[in-house]
Coordinates of C-alpha atoms in Angstrom, one line a residue:
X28 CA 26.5 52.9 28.1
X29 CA 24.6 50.4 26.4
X30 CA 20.2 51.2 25.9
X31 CA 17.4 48.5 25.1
X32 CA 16.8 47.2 21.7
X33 CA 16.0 49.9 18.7
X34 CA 12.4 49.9 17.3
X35 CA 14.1 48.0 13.9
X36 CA 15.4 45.6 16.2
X37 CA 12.5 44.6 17.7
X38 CA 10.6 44.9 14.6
X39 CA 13.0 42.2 13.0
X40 CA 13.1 40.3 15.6
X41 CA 9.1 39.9 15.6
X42 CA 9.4 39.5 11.9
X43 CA 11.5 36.6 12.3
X44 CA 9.5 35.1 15.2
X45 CA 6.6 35.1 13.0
X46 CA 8.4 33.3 10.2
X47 CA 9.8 31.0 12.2
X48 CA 6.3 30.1 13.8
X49 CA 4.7 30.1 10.2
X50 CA 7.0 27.6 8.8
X51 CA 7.0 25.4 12.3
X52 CA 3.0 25.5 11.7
X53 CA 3.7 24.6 7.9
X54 CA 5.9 21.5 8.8
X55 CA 3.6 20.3 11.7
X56 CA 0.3 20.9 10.1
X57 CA -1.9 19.4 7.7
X58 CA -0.4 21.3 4.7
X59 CA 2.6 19.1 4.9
X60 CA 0.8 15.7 5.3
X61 CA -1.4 16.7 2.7
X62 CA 1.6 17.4 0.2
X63 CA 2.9 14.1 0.9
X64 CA -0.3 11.9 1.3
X65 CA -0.8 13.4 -2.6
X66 CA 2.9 12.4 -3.4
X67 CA 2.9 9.5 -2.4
X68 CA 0.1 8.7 -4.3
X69 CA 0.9 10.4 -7.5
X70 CA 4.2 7.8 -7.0
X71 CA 1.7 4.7 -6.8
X72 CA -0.8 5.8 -9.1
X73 CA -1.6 3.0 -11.9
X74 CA -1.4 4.3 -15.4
X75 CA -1.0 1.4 -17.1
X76 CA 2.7 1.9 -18.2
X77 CA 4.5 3.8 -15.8
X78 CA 6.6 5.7 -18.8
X79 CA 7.5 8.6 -16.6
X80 CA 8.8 6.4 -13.7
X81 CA 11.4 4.2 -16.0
X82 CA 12.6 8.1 -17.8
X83 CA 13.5 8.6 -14.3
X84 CA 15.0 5.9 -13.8
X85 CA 17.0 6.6 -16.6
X86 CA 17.8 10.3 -15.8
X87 CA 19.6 8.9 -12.5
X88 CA 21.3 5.9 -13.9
X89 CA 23.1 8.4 -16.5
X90 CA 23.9 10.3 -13.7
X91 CA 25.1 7.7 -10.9
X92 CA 27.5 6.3 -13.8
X93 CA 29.4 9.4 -14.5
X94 CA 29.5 10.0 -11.1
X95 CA 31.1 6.5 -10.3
X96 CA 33.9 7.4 -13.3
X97 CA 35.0 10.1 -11.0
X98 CA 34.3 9.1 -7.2
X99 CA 33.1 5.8 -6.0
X100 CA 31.6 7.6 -3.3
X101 CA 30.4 10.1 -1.5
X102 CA 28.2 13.5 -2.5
X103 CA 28.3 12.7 -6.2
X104 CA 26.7 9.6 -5.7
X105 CA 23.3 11.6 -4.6
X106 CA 21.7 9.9 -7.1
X107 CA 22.1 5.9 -6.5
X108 CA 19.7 5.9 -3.4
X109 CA 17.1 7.3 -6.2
X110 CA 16.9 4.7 -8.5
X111 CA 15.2 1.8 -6.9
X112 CA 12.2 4.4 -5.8
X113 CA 11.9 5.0 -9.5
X114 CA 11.8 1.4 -10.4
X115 CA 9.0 0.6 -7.7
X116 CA 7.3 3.4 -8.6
X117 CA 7.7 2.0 -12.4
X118 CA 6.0 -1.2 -11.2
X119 CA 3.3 0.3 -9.1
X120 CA 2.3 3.0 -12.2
X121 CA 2.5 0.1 -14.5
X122 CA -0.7 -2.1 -13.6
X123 CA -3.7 -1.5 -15.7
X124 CA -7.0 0.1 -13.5
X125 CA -10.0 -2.4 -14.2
X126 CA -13.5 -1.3 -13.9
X127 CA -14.7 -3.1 -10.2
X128 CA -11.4 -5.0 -9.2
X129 CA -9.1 -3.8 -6.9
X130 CA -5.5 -3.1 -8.3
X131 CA -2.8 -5.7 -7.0
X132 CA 1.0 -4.1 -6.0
X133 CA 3.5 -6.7 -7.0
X134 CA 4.7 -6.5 -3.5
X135 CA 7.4 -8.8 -3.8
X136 CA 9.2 -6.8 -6.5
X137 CA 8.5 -3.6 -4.6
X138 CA 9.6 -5.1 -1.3
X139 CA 12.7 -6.1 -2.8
X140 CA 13.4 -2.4 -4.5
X141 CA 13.1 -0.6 -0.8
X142 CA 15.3 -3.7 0.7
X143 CA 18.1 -2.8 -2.0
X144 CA 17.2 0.8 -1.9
X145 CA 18.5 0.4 2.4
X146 CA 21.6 -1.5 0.6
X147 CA 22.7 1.1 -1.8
X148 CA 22.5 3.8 1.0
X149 CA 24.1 1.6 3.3
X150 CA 27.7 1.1 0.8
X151 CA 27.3 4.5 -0.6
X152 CA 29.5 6.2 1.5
X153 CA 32.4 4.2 2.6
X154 CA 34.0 1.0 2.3
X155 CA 34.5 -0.6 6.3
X156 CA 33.3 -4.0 7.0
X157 CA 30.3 -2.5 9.1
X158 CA 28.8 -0.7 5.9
X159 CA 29.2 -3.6 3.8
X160 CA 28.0 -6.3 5.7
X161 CA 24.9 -3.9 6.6
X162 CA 24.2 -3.3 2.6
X163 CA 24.6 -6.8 2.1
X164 CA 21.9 -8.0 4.7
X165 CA 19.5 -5.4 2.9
X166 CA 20.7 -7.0 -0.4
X167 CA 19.6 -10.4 1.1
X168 CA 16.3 -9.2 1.7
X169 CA 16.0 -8.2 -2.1
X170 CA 16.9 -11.8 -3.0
X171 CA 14.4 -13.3 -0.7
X172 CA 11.7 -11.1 -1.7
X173 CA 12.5 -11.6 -5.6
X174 CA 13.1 -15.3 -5.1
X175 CA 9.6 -15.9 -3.6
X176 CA 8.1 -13.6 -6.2
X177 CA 9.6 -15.0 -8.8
X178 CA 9.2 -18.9 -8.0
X179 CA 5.5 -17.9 -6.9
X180 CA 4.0 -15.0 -9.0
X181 CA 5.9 -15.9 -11.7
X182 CA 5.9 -19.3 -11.9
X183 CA 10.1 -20.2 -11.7
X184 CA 9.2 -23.1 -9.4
X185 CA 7.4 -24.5 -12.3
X186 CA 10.1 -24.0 -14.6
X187 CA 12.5 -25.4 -12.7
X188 CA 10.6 -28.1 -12.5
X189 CA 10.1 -28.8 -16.2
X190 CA 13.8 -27.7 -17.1
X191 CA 16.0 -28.6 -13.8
X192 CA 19.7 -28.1 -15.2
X193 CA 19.8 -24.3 -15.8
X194 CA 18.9 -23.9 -11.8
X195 CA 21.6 -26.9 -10.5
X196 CA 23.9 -25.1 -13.2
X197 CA 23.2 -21.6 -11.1
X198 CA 24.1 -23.4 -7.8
X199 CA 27.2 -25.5 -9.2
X200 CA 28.1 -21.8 -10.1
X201 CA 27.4 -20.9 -6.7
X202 CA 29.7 -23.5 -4.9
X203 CA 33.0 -23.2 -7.3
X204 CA 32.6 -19.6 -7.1
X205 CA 32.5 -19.7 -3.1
X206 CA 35.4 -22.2 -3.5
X207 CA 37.5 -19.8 -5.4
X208 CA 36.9 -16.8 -3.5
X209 CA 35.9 -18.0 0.3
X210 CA 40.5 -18.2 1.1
X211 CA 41.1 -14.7 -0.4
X212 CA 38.0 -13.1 1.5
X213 CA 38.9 -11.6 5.3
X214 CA 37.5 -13.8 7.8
X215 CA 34.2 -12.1 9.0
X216 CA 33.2 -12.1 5.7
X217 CA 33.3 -15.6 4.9
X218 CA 30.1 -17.2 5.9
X219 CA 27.9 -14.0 5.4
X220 CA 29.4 -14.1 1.9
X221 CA 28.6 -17.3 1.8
X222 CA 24.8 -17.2 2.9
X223 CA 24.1 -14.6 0.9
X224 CA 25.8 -15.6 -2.2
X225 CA 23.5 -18.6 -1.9
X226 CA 20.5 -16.7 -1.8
X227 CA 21.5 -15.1 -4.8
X228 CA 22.5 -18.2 -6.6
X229 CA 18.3 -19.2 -5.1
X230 CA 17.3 -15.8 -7.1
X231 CA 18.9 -16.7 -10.3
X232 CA 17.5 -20.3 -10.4
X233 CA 14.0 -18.7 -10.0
X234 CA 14.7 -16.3 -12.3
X235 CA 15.8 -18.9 -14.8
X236 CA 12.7 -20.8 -14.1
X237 CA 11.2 -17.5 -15.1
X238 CA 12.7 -17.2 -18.2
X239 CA 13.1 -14.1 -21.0
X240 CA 14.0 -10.8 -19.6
X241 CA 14.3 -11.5 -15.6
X242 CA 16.4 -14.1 -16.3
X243 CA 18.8 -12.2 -18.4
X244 CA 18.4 -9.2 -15.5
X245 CA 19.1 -11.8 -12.9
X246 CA 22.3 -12.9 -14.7
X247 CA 23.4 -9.6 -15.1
X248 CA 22.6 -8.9 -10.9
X249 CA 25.2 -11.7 -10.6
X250 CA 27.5 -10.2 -12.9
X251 CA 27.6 -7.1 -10.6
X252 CA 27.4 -9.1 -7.5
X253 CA 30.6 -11.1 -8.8
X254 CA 32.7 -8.1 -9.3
X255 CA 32.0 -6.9 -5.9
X256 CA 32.8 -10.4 -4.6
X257 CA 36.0 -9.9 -6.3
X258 CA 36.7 -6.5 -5.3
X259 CA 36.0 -7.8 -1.4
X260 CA 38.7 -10.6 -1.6
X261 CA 41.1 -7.9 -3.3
X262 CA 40.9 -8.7 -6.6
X263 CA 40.7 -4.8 -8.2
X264 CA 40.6 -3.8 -12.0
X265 CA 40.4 -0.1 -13.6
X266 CA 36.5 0.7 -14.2
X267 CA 35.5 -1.8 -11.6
X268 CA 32.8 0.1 -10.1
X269 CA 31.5 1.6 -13.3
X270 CA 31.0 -2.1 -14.5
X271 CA 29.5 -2.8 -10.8
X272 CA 27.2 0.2 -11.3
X273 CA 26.2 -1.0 -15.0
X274 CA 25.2 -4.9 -14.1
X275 CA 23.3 -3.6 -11.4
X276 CA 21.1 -1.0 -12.9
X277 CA 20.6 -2.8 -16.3
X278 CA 20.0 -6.1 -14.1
X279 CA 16.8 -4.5 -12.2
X280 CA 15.6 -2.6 -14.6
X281 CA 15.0 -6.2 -16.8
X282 CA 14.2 -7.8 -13.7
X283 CA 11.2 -5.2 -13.0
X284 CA 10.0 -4.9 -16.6
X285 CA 10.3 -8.3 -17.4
X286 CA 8.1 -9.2 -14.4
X287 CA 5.3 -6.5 -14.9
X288 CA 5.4 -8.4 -18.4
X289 CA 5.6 -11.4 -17.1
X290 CA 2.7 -11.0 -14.5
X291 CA 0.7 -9.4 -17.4
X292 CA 0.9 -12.3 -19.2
X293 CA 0.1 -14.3 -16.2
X294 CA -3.4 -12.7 -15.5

């Protein structure tokens, strides 16, 4: 014979319907918008050097490169998505507050750090054509957004217009490196490798035109980006990926500092 529920039972079970309603209250309410409006705003708010942001940045880095020693991929790699966040949030600490003028986002650089933020995601957890043509479209958008910052903000175009060969040097770069690799690549990859590899050759000349530290990041970048293009067409080495990892993160973090410098200087 079976009776209704004991008075514990039900006691629980309104104990646990109470909970459950607090904490779908909590999510849904204005606690939780509040908690992120202020977040989000702690991320973005000026300082005038963003210190905090690039230890961070650091933290993860050490992190994502032990991890890559051990497994390419997967759960270790928790940290990679983080470090582009801490880079943008770098850049939007770093401008100065001045009395009566509104503050100015480098939103090219930022736009560029969520675009590649999408791309490490995207080829963080497995190697298939679909993932790696997806993190390469968001990688594309990082080089547009960084070329027209860099040739605009920054003044590349200008530099490449007083001192043209280290830009055609980037592109003559571009075209034997397409040359070498295009017959060893699987077909579908061929022309998106080529059109983004050409953006990326664009990025470098601007950076070039740049000059100092984003120029050095932006040759690093394209170390990285190399490696990959190698690893794609089959072309594999022991610490690969660490060296991957390594170009990349050193690459943007000179890229961002060297353009909040650069834009200081600029003002």
């Amino acid at each position: 014979m079976t009776g209704g529920p004991s008075l514990a039972s039900l006691y629980a079970m309104t104990i646990t319907a109470s909970a459950a309603g607090a904490v779908r209250t909590a999510v849904s309410g204005p606690g939780v918008r509040t908690l992120l409006k202020e977040a989000t705003a702690r991320f973005a708010r000026a300082d005038g050097h963003g210190r905090g942001a690039l230890v961070a940045y650091g933290a993860f880095a050490a992190v994502d490169l032990l991890a890559t020693a051990r497994s390419p991929r997967g759960a270790r790699r928790a940290a990679k998505p983080l470090l582009m966040p801490a880079l943008a949030s770098y850049a939007l600490r770093r401008r100065t507050p001045r009395a009566g003028e509104p503050e100015r986002a480098p939103k090219a650089l930022v736009a560029g750090l969520a675009c590649a933020t999408v791309g490490d995601t995207a080829l963080l957890w497995d190697e298939r054509e679909a993932a790696f043509l997806t993190g390469m479209a968001a990688f594309l958008g990082t080089q547009l957004s960084y070329t027209a910052g860099m040739a605009g903000q920054l003044g590349g175009l200008r530099g490449i217009r007083d001192r043209p060969a280290p830009a055609l040097g980037c592109l003559a770069a571009w075209a034997a490196a397409n040359a070498a690799l295009a017959p060893t690549l699987p077909a579908a990859l061929r022309l998106p490798t080529a059109g983004y590899s050409l953006a990326l050759a664009a990025m470098g000349a601007a950076a070039l035109g740049v000059g100092g530290k984003v120029a050095v990041g932006a040759a690093s970048f394209l170390a990285s980006d190399l490696l990959i293009g190698l690893q794609a067409a089959g072309h594999e080495f022991p610490s690969q990926e660490v060296l991957i990892m390594a170009g990349y993160i050193l690459g943007q973090y000179l890229i961002a500092t060297g353009w909040a410098e650069a834009a200081e200087a600029a003002a």
